[in-house]
C-alpha cells in the first residue's frame, strides 16, 4: 500500500476517490519539477531582460547626450570655419591692395613689375628706394655757391623787351 496514493475529491454530488499508481506519481512529480523549473527559468529570463532593457536605456541616454555634445561641437566648428573664411577673405583683399600699391610704387621707382613673389618685389622696391634716397641725400643739389653779390659797377639793369631787372651776379665760395 505504500506505493499507492489515494486522492479524495468531495463535491455536492458526493465524494470520489482516485487511486494513483507509481507511474502516475512519477509523471506528476516530473510535471511539478518541470513547472517549477520553467517558472524559475522564466523569472531568470525576465530579470535578465529587465537588466538588458535598463542597460539599453542607459546607453541610449549616453548616446543622446553624446549626440547633443557633438552637435554643439559641430556648430562651434562651423562658426569657427566661417570666421576663418572671413578672415582669409579679408587677408586676401589686404594682400591684393598691398600688391596693387606695390605695383604703383614699382612704377614710380621705375622698377619692372615682375610676377614673382611679393616678398621679393617688396625687397626690390625697398632696395631701390633706399638707393635713390641715398643718392638724393649725398649728391649736392642746392645752390653751388653760398653767397652771391652784384658785380656790376652800375648796379641792376632792366631788360629792354621783358622789363625785368637783371644783374650780373658773381658767386663766391665761403
mmCIF file with all atom_site columns, N, CA and C in Angstrom, residues 96-124:
data_model
loop_
_atom_site.group_PDB
_atom_site.id
_atom_site.type_symbol
_atom_site.label_atom_id
_atom_site.label_alt_id
_atom_site.label_comp_id
_atom_site.label_asym_id
_atom_site.label_entity_id
_atom_site.label_seq_id
_atom_site.pdbx_PDB_ins_code
_atom_site.Cartn_x
_atom_site.Cartn_y
_atom_site.Cartn_z
_atom_site.occupancy
_atom_site.B_iso_or_equiv
_atom_site.pdbx_formal_charge
_atom_site.auth_seq_id
_atom_site.auth_comp_id
_atom_site.auth_asym_id
_atom_site.auth_atom_id
_atom_site.pdbx_PDB_model_num
ATOM 1  N N  . UNK A 1 96  ? 45.911 91.851  -51.788 1.00 0.00 ? 96  UNK A N  1
ATOM 2  C CA . UNK A 1 96  ? 45.710 92.378  -53.139 1.00 0.00 ? 96  UNK A CA 1
ATOM 3  C C  . UNK A 1 96  ? 45.914 93.891  -53.153 1.00 0.00 ? 96  UNK A C  1
ATOM 4  N N  . UNK A 1 97  ? 45.417 94.589  -52.116 1.00 0.00 ? 97  UNK A N  1
ATOM 5  C CA . UNK A 1 97  ? 45.630 96.045  -52.043 1.00 0.00 ? 97  UNK A CA 1
ATOM 6  C C  . UNK A 1 97  ? 47.116 96.358  -51.908 1.00 0.00 ? 97  UNK A C  1
ATOM 7  N N  . UNK A 1 98  ? 47.827 95.584  -51.075 1.00 0.00 ? 98  UNK A N  1
ATOM 8  C CA . UNK A 1 98  ? 49.272 95.801  -50.918 1.00 0.00 ? 98  UNK A CA 1
ATOM 9  C C  . UNK A 1 98  ? 49.985 95.535  -52.238 1.00 0.00 ? 98  UNK A C  1
ATOM 10 N N  . UNK A 1 99  ? 49.586 94.489  -52.928 1.00 0.00 ? 99  UNK A N  1
ATOM 11 C CA . UNK A 1 99  ? 50.205 94.168  -54.214 1.00 0.00 ? 99  UNK A CA 1
ATOM 12 C C  . UNK A 1 99  ? 49.953 95.280  -55.227 1.00 0.00 ? 99  UNK A C  1
ATOM 13 N N  . UNK A 1 100 ? 48.728 95.821  -55.230 1.00 0.00 ? 100 UNK A N  1
ATOM 14 C CA . UNK A 1 100 ? 48.427 96.931  -56.144 1.00 0.00 ? 100 UNK A CA 1
ATOM 15 C C  . UNK A 1 100 ? 49.258 98.162  -55.799 1.00 0.00 ? 100 UNK A C  1
ATOM 16 N N  . UNK A 1 101 ? 49.349 98.479  -54.518 1.00 0.00 ? 101 UNK A N  1
ATOM 17 C CA . UNK A 1 101 ? 50.141 99.650  -54.116 1.00 0.00 ? 101 UNK A CA 1
ATOM 18 C C  . UNK A 1 101 ? 51.623 99.422  -54.403 1.00 0.00 ? 101 UNK A C  1
ATOM 19 N N  . UNK A 1 102 ? 52.069 98.190  -54.229 1.00 0.00 ? 102 UNK A N  1
ATOM 20 C CA . UNK A 1 102 ? 53.457 97.866  -54.543 1.00 0.00 ? 102 UNK A CA 1
ATOM 21 C C  . UNK A 1 102 ? 53.706 98.020  -56.035 1.00 0.00 ? 102 UNK A C  1
ATOM 22 N N  . UNK A 1 103 ? 52.725 97.617  -56.844 1.00 0.00 ? 103 UNK A N  1
ATOM 23 C CA . UNK A 1 103 ? 52.857 97.816  -58.291 1.00 0.00 ? 103 UNK A CA 1
ATOM 24 C C  . UNK A 1 103 ? 52.948 99.292  -58.634 1.00 0.00 ? 103 UNK A C  1
ATOM 25 N N  . UNK A 1 104 ? 52.135 100.132 -57.957 1.00 0.00 ? 104 UNK A N  1
ATOM 26 C CA . UNK A 1 104 ? 52.218 101.577 -58.181 1.00 0.00 ? 104 UNK A CA 1
ATOM 27 C C  . UNK A 1 104 ? 53.585 102.105 -57.760 1.00 0.00 ? 104 UNK A C  1
ATOM 28 N N  . UNK A 1 105 ? 54.089 101.637 -56.625 1.00 0.00 ? 105 UNK A N  1
ATOM 29 C CA . UNK A 1 105 ? 55.402 102.067 -56.150 1.00 0.00 ? 105 UNK A CA 1
ATOM 30 C C  . UNK A 1 105 ? 56.495 101.633 -57.115 1.00 0.00 ? 105 UNK A C  1
ATOM 31 N N  . UNK A 1 106 ? 56.389 100.424 -57.642 1.00 0.00 ? 106 UNK A N  1
ATOM 32 C CA . UNK A 1 106 ? 57.374 99.956  -58.619 1.00 0.00 ? 106 UNK A CA 1
ATOM 33 C C  . UNK A 1 106 ? 57.321 100.795 -59.886 1.00 0.00 ? 106 UNK A C  1
ATOM 34 N N  . UNK A 1 107 ? 56.129 101.205 -60.273 1.00 0.00 ? 107 UNK A N  1
ATOM 35 C CA . UNK A 1 107 ? 56.003 102.063 -61.446 1.00 0.00 ? 107 UNK A CA 1
ATOM 36 C C  . UNK A 1 107 ? 56.672 103.405 -61.185 1.00 0.00 ? 107 UNK A C  1
ATOM 37 N N  . UNK A 1 108 ? 56.461 103.988 -60.003 1.00 0.00 ? 108 UNK A N  1
ATOM 38 C CA . UNK A 1 108 ? 57.074 105.279 -59.668 1.00 0.00 ? 108 UNK A CA 1
ATOM 39 C C  . UNK A 1 108 ? 58.590 105.147 -59.603 1.00 0.00 ? 108 UNK A C  1
ATOM 40 N N  . UNK A 1 109 ? 59.088 104.056 -59.043 1.00 0.00 ? 109 UNK A N  1
ATOM 41 C CA . UNK A 1 109 ? 60.533 103.870 -58.916 1.00 0.00 ? 109 UNK A CA 1
ATOM 42 C C  . UNK A 1 109 ? 61.176 103.442 -60.226 1.00 0.00 ? 109 UNK A C  1
ATOM 43 N N  . UNK A 1 110 ? 60.380 103.046 -61.183 1.00 0.00 ? 110 UNK A N  1
ATOM 44 C CA . UNK A 1 110 ? 60.925 102.628 -62.466 1.00 0.00 ? 110 UNK A CA 1
ATOM 45 C C  . UNK A 1 110 ? 61.428 101.201 -62.456 1.00 0.00 ? 110 UNK A C  1
ATOM 46 N N  . UNK A 1 111 ? 60.976 100.412 -61.512 1.00 0.00 ? 111 UNK A N  1
ATOM 47 C CA . UNK A 1 111 ? 61.366 99.009  -61.442 1.00 0.00 ? 111 UNK A CA 1
ATOM 48 C C  . UNK A 1 111 ? 60.334 98.220  -62.232 1.00 0.00 ? 111 UNK A C  1
ATOM 49 N N  . UNK A 1 112 ? 60.818 97.266  -63.003 1.00 0.00 ? 112 UNK A N  1
ATOM 50 C CA . UNK A 1 112 ? 59.871 96.477  -63.791 1.00 0.00 ? 112 UNK A CA 1
ATOM 51 C C  . UNK A 1 112 ? 59.038 95.609  -62.856 1.00 0.00 ? 112 UNK A C  1
ATOM 52 N N  . UNK A 1 113 ? 57.732 95.582  -63.114 1.00 0.00 ? 113 UNK A N  1
ATOM 53 C CA . UNK A 1 113 ? 56.842 94.755  -62.304 1.00 0.00 ? 113 UNK A CA 1
ATOM 54 C C  . UNK A 1 113 ? 57.035 93.300  -62.691 1.00 0.00 ? 113 UNK A C  1
ATOM 55 N N  . UNK A 1 114 ? 57.585 92.550  -61.790 1.00 0.00 ? 114 UNK A N  1
ATOM 56 C CA . UNK A 1 114 ? 57.770 91.122  -62.045 1.00 0.00 ? 114 UNK A CA 1
ATOM 57 C C  . UNK A 1 114 ? 56.614 90.376  -61.384 1.00 0.00 ? 114 UNK A C  1
ATOM 58 N N  . UNK A 1 115 ? 56.292 89.255  -61.929 1.00 0.00 ? 115 UNK A N  1
ATOM 59 C CA . UNK A 1 115 ? 55.208 88.462  -61.360 1.00 0.00 ? 115 UNK A CA 1
ATOM 60 C C  . UNK A 1 115 ? 55.742 87.499  -60.308 1.00 0.00 ? 115 UNK A C  1
ATOM 61 N N  . UNK A 1 116 ? 56.834 87.865  -59.656 1.00 0.00 ? 116 UNK A N  1
ATOM 62 C CA . UNK A 1 116 ? 57.423 86.996  -58.642 1.00 0.00 ? 116 UNK A CA 1
ATOM 63 C C  . UNK A 1 116 ? 56.659 87.093  -57.335 1.00 0.00 ? 116 UNK A C  1
ATOM 64 N N  . UNK A 1 117 ? 57.255 86.535  -56.322 1.00 0.00 ? 117 UNK A N  1
ATOM 65 C CA . UNK A 1 117 ? 56.624 86.560  -55.011 1.00 0.00 ? 117 UNK A CA 1
ATOM 66 C C  . UNK A 1 117 ? 56.641 87.975  -54.466 1.00 0.00 ? 117 UNK A C  1
ATOM 67 N N  . UNK A 1 118 ? 55.658 88.253  -53.624 1.00 0.00 ? 118 UNK A N  1
ATOM 68 C CA . UNK A 1 118 ? 55.504 89.609  -53.123 1.00 0.00 ? 118 UNK A CA 1
ATOM 69 C C  . UNK A 1 118 ? 56.669 89.998  -52.214 1.00 0.00 ? 118 UNK A C  1
ATOM 70 N N  . UNK A 1 119 ? 57.271 89.039  -51.502 1.00 0.00 ? 119 UNK A N  1
ATOM 71 C CA . UNK A 1 119 ? 58.408 89.358  -50.642 1.00 0.00 ? 119 UNK A CA 1
ATOM 72 C C  . UNK A 1 119 ? 59.586 89.854  -51.476 1.00 0.00 ? 119 UNK A C  1
ATOM 73 N N  . UNK A 1 120 ? 59.848 89.191  -52.604 1.00 0.00 ? 120 UNK A N  1
ATOM 74 C CA . UNK A 1 120 ? 60.943 89.620  -53.477 1.00 0.00 ? 120 UNK A CA 1
ATOM 75 C C  . UNK A 1 120 ? 60.654 90.986  -54.068 1.00 0.00 ? 120 UNK A C  1
ATOM 76 N N  . UNK A 1 121 ? 59.405 91.228  -54.440 1.00 0.00 ? 121 UNK A N  1
ATOM 77 C CA . UNK A 1 121 ? 59.040 92.531  -55.003 1.00 0.00 ? 121 UNK A CA 1
ATOM 78 C C  . UNK A 1 121 ? 59.209 93.625  -53.956 1.00 0.00 ? 121 UNK A C  1
ATOM 79 N N  . UNK A 1 122 ? 58.816 93.343  -52.701 1.00 0.00 ? 122 UNK A N  1
ATOM 80 C CA . UNK A 1 122 ? 58.970 94.334  -51.632 1.00 0.00 ? 122 UNK A CA 1
ATOM 81 C C  . UNK A 1 122 ? 60.446 94.593  -51.375 1.00 0.00 ? 122 UNK A C  1
ATOM 82 N N  . UNK A 1 123 ? 61.258 93.539  -51.332 1.00 0.00 ? 123 UNK A N  1
ATOM 83 C CA . UNK A 1 123 ? 62.699 93.718  -51.120 1.00 0.00 ? 123 UNK A CA 1
ATOM 84 C C  . UNK A 1 123 ? 63.311 94.563  -52.227 1.00 0.00 ? 123 UNK A C  1
ATOM 85 N N  . UNK A 1 124 ? 62.931 94.287  -53.468 1.00 0.00 ? 124 UNK A N  1
ATOM 86 C CA . UNK A 1 124 ? 63.467 95.057  -54.599 1.00 0.00 ? 124 UNK A CA 1
ATOM 87 C C  . UNK A 1 124 ? 63.046 96.512  -54.507 1.00 0.00 ? 124 UNK A C  1
#
